[in-house]
DNA sequence: TAGCGCGAAACGCGTTACTG
DNA sequence: CAGTAACGCGTTTCGCGCTA
């Protein structure tokens, strides 16, 4: 006998509508909608039904849910052509110009986070506990790192010469973003902007590498 | 009859706002 | 400043109508 019933796979009208709504809501508000908001928009009067559909979408692999957190849902699959997003915490601001004092003893203050598509990442860095810093200053301008950009870093203790790193200068209580070179009598922190002089660290001063830059998110100023 | 699609309402829990 | 009321939100339970 013929049936017009939905197959167990495949999406019904409401599934589609919910997905579209989540997507557009997310674009507008930068976070997912609540169950009640979905219901309201999709003409579903009961939260249990929305939950019911979200469960199904999750089973279909179109949605990920985190039940610990309210609004804990995320679209996956073809809805995001770039692939999964990785949330990277922005731990604070780092100087790429003259190094300056930083507010707390850890060197960084938690602030915000950015999402980057894993498909854009160097594959070896995936899954590491990366962190991000907002760049202030222009000493790395020739390395395509500008004031206001965000750099993604991998936490490391050592770096090879020529790598761009975030370092903590113990004796000076300062952080800075520079190219790293180890030399006979200490370290040289080289800016990429010829207008800035390298910072020379003598052997008796200590320096702590916080991480090396694996990716740069450029800020494009469209207002001038 | 069993299972699905759906709705109403109660419930639980964390956060925010108010108040003495 | 503690106590509590209000709120936002997700989860659970129950029940109804339909159909295979």
mmCIF file of N, CA, C and O (backbone and C1' of nucleotides) in Angstrom, chain A residues 14 44-49 52-53 56, chain B residues 4-12 14:
data_model
loop_
_atom_site.group_PDB
_atom_site.id
_atom_site.type_symbol
_atom_site.label_atom_id
_atom_site.label_comp_id
_atom_site.label_asym_id
_atom_site.label_seq_id
_atom_site.Cartn_x
_atom_site.Cartn_y
_atom_site.Cartn_z
ATOM 1 N N UNK A 14 8.809 20.891 9.071
ATOM 2 C CA UNK A 14 9.187 21.530 10.342
ATOM 3 C C UNK A 14 10.662 21.409 10.628
ATOM 4 O O UNK A 14 11.278 22.340 11.147
ATOM 5 N N UNK A 44 5.087 26.265 16.730
ATOM 6 C CA UNK A 44 4.978 25.072 17.556
ATOM 7 C C UNK A 44 4.679 25.559 18.969
ATOM 8 O O UNK A 44 5.456 26.321 19.536
ATOM 9 N N UNK A 45 3.583 25.136 19.516
ATOM 10 C CA UNK A 45 3.135 25.769 20.753
ATOM 11 C C UNK A 45 3.723 25.114 21.991
ATOM 12 O O UNK A 45 3.616 25.638 23.077
ATOM 13 N N UNK A 46 4.338 23.970 21.827
ATOM 14 C CA UNK A 46 4.857 23.290 23.008
ATOM 15 C C UNK A 46 6.361 23.090 22.923
ATOM 16 O O UNK A 46 6.893 22.676 21.895
ATOM 17 N N UNK A 47 7.004 23.372 24.030
ATOM 18 C CA UNK A 47 8.458 23.201 24.045
ATOM 19 C C UNK A 47 8.848 21.747 23.873
ATOM 20 O O UNK A 47 9.901 21.442 23.351
ATOM 21 N N UNK A 48 7.969 20.865 24.312
ATOM 22 C CA UNK A 48 8.313 19.445 24.205
ATOM 23 C C UNK A 48 8.414 19.022 22.743
ATOM 24 O O UNK A 48 9.217 18.167 22.397
ATOM 25 N N UNK A 49 7.626 19.643 21.913
ATOM 26 C CA UNK A 49 7.648 19.285 20.497
ATOM 27 C C UNK A 49 8.927 19.796 19.847
ATOM 28 O O UNK A 49 9.551 19.093 19.054
ATOM 29 N N UNK A 52 11.501 17.583 20.811
ATOM 30 C CA UNK A 52 11.308 16.358 20.049
ATOM 31 C C UNK A 52 11.994 16.461 18.679
ATOM 32 O O UNK A 52 12.719 15.568 18.252
ATOM 33 N N UNK A 53 11.771 17.588 18.007
ATOM 34 C CA UNK A 53 12.387 17.779 16.697
ATOM 35 C C UNK A 53 13.898 17.949 16.793
ATOM 36 O O UNK A 53 14.648 17.438 15.964
ATOM 37 N N UNK A 56 15.463 14.701 16.966
ATOM 38 C CA UNK A 56 15.522 14.036 15.670
ATOM 39 C C UNK A 56 16.627 14.609 14.798
ATOM 40 O O UNK A 56 17.354 13.881 14.138
ATOM 41 P P DC B 4 7.591 5.213 17.147
ATOM 42 O "O5'" DC B 4 6.856 6.449 16.465
ATOM 43 C "C5'" DC B 4 6.301 6.274 15.168
ATOM 44 C "C4'" DC B 4 5.349 7.403 14.894
ATOM 45 C "C3'" DC B 4 5.940 8.790 15.171
ATOM 46 O "O3'" DC B 4 5.674 9.598 14.054
ATOM 47 C "C1'" DC B 4 3.855 8.549 16.230
ATOM 48 P P DG B 5 6.630 10.869 13.803
ATOM 49 O "O5'" DG B 5 5.598 12.038 14.114
ATOM 50 C "C5'" DG B 5 4.443 12.161 13.302
ATOM 51 C "C4'" DG B 5 3.527 13.189 13.896
ATOM 52 C "C3'" DG B 5 4.225 14.474 14.338
ATOM 53 O "O3'" DG B 5 3.518 15.567 13.784
ATOM 54 C "C1'" DG B 5 2.904 13.610 16.113
ATOM 55 P P DC B 6 4.092 17.044 13.975
ATOM 56 O "O5'" DC B 6 3.412 17.464 15.349
ATOM 57 C "C5'" DC B 6 1.990 17.544 15.391
ATOM 58 C "C4'" DC B 6 1.503 17.664 16.799
ATOM 59 C "C3'" DC B 6 2.061 18.831 17.602
ATOM 60 O "O3'" DC B 6 1.200 19.938 17.411
ATOM 61 C "C1'" DC B 6 1.574 16.874 18.908
ATOM 62 P P DG B 7 1.534 21.373 17.999
ATOM 63 O "O5'" DG B 7 0.867 21.273 19.435
ATOM 64 C "C5'" DG B 7 -0.520 21.013 19.534
ATOM 65 C "C4'" DG B 7 -0.899 20.885 20.988
ATOM 66 C "C3'" DG B 7 -0.389 22.035 21.866
ATOM 67 O "O3'" DG B 7 -1.489 22.626 22.505
ATOM 68 C "C1'" DG B 7 0.108 19.924 22.848
ATOM 69 P P DA B 8 -1.374 23.994 23.265
ATOM 70 O "O5'" DA B 8 -1.484 23.524 24.796
ATOM 71 C "C5'" DA B 8 -2.562 22.664 25.167
ATOM 72 C "C4'" DA B 8 -2.421 22.290 26.627
ATOM 73 C "C3'" DA B 8 -1.973 23.439 27.539
ATOM 74 O "O3'" DA B 8 -2.798 23.441 28.686
ATOM 75 C "C1'" DA B 8 -0.490 21.582 27.760
ATOM 76 P P DA B 9 -2.668 24.647 29.728
ATOM 77 O "O5'" DA B 9 -1.812 23.933 30.871
ATOM 78 C "C5'" DA B 9 -2.123 22.589 31.204
ATOM 79 C "C4'" DA B 9 -1.020 22.014 32.063
ATOM 80 C "C3'" DA B 9 -0.442 22.996 33.092
ATOM 81 O "O3'" DA B 9 -0.526 22.408 34.364
ATOM 82 C "C1'" DA B 9 1.287 21.892 31.928
ATOM 83 P P DA B 10 -0.119 23.266 35.652
ATOM 84 O "O5'" DA B 10 0.992 22.322 36.306
ATOM 85 C "C5'" DA B 10 0.816 20.908 36.234
ATOM 86 C "C4'" DA B 10 2.151 20.232 36.468
ATOM 87 C "C3'" DA B 10 2.938 20.820 37.642
ATOM 88 O "O3'" DA B 10 3.472 19.763 38.402
ATOM 89 C "C1'" DA B 10 4.266 20.842 35.697
ATOM 90 P P DC B 11 4.179 20.086 39.785
ATOM 91 O "O5'" DC B 11 5.713 19.939 39.393
ATOM 92 C "C5'" DC B 11 6.124 18.795 38.652
ATOM 93 C "C4'" DC B 11 7.552 18.999 38.188
ATOM 94 C "C3'" DC B 11 8.481 19.618 39.251
ATOM 95 O "O3'" DC B 11 9.508 18.700 39.536
ATOM 96 C "C1'" DC B 11 8.798 20.599 37.117
ATOM 97 P P DG B 12 10.370 18.949 40.841
ATOM 98 O "O5'" DG B 12 11.787 19.326 40.227
ATOM 99 C "C5'" DG B 12 12.232 18.686 39.041
ATOM 100 C "C4'" DG B 12 13.504 19.357 38.562
ATOM 101 C "C3'" DG B 12 14.340 19.992 39.680
ATOM 102 O "O3'" DG B 12 15.693 19.733 39.394
ATOM 103 C "C1'" DG B 12 13.748 21.656 38.116
ATOM 104 P P DG B 14 21.471 24.150 39.467
ATOM 105 O "O5'" DG B 14 22.083 25.449 38.777
ATOM 106 C "C5'" DG B 14 22.199 25.499 37.356
ATOM 107 C "C4'" DG B 14 21.880 26.904 36.883
ATOM 108 C "C3'" DG B 14 22.650 28.009 37.624
ATOM 109 O "O3'" DG B 14 23.255 28.855 36.669
ATOM 110 C "C1'" DG B 14 20.331 28.491 37.577
#
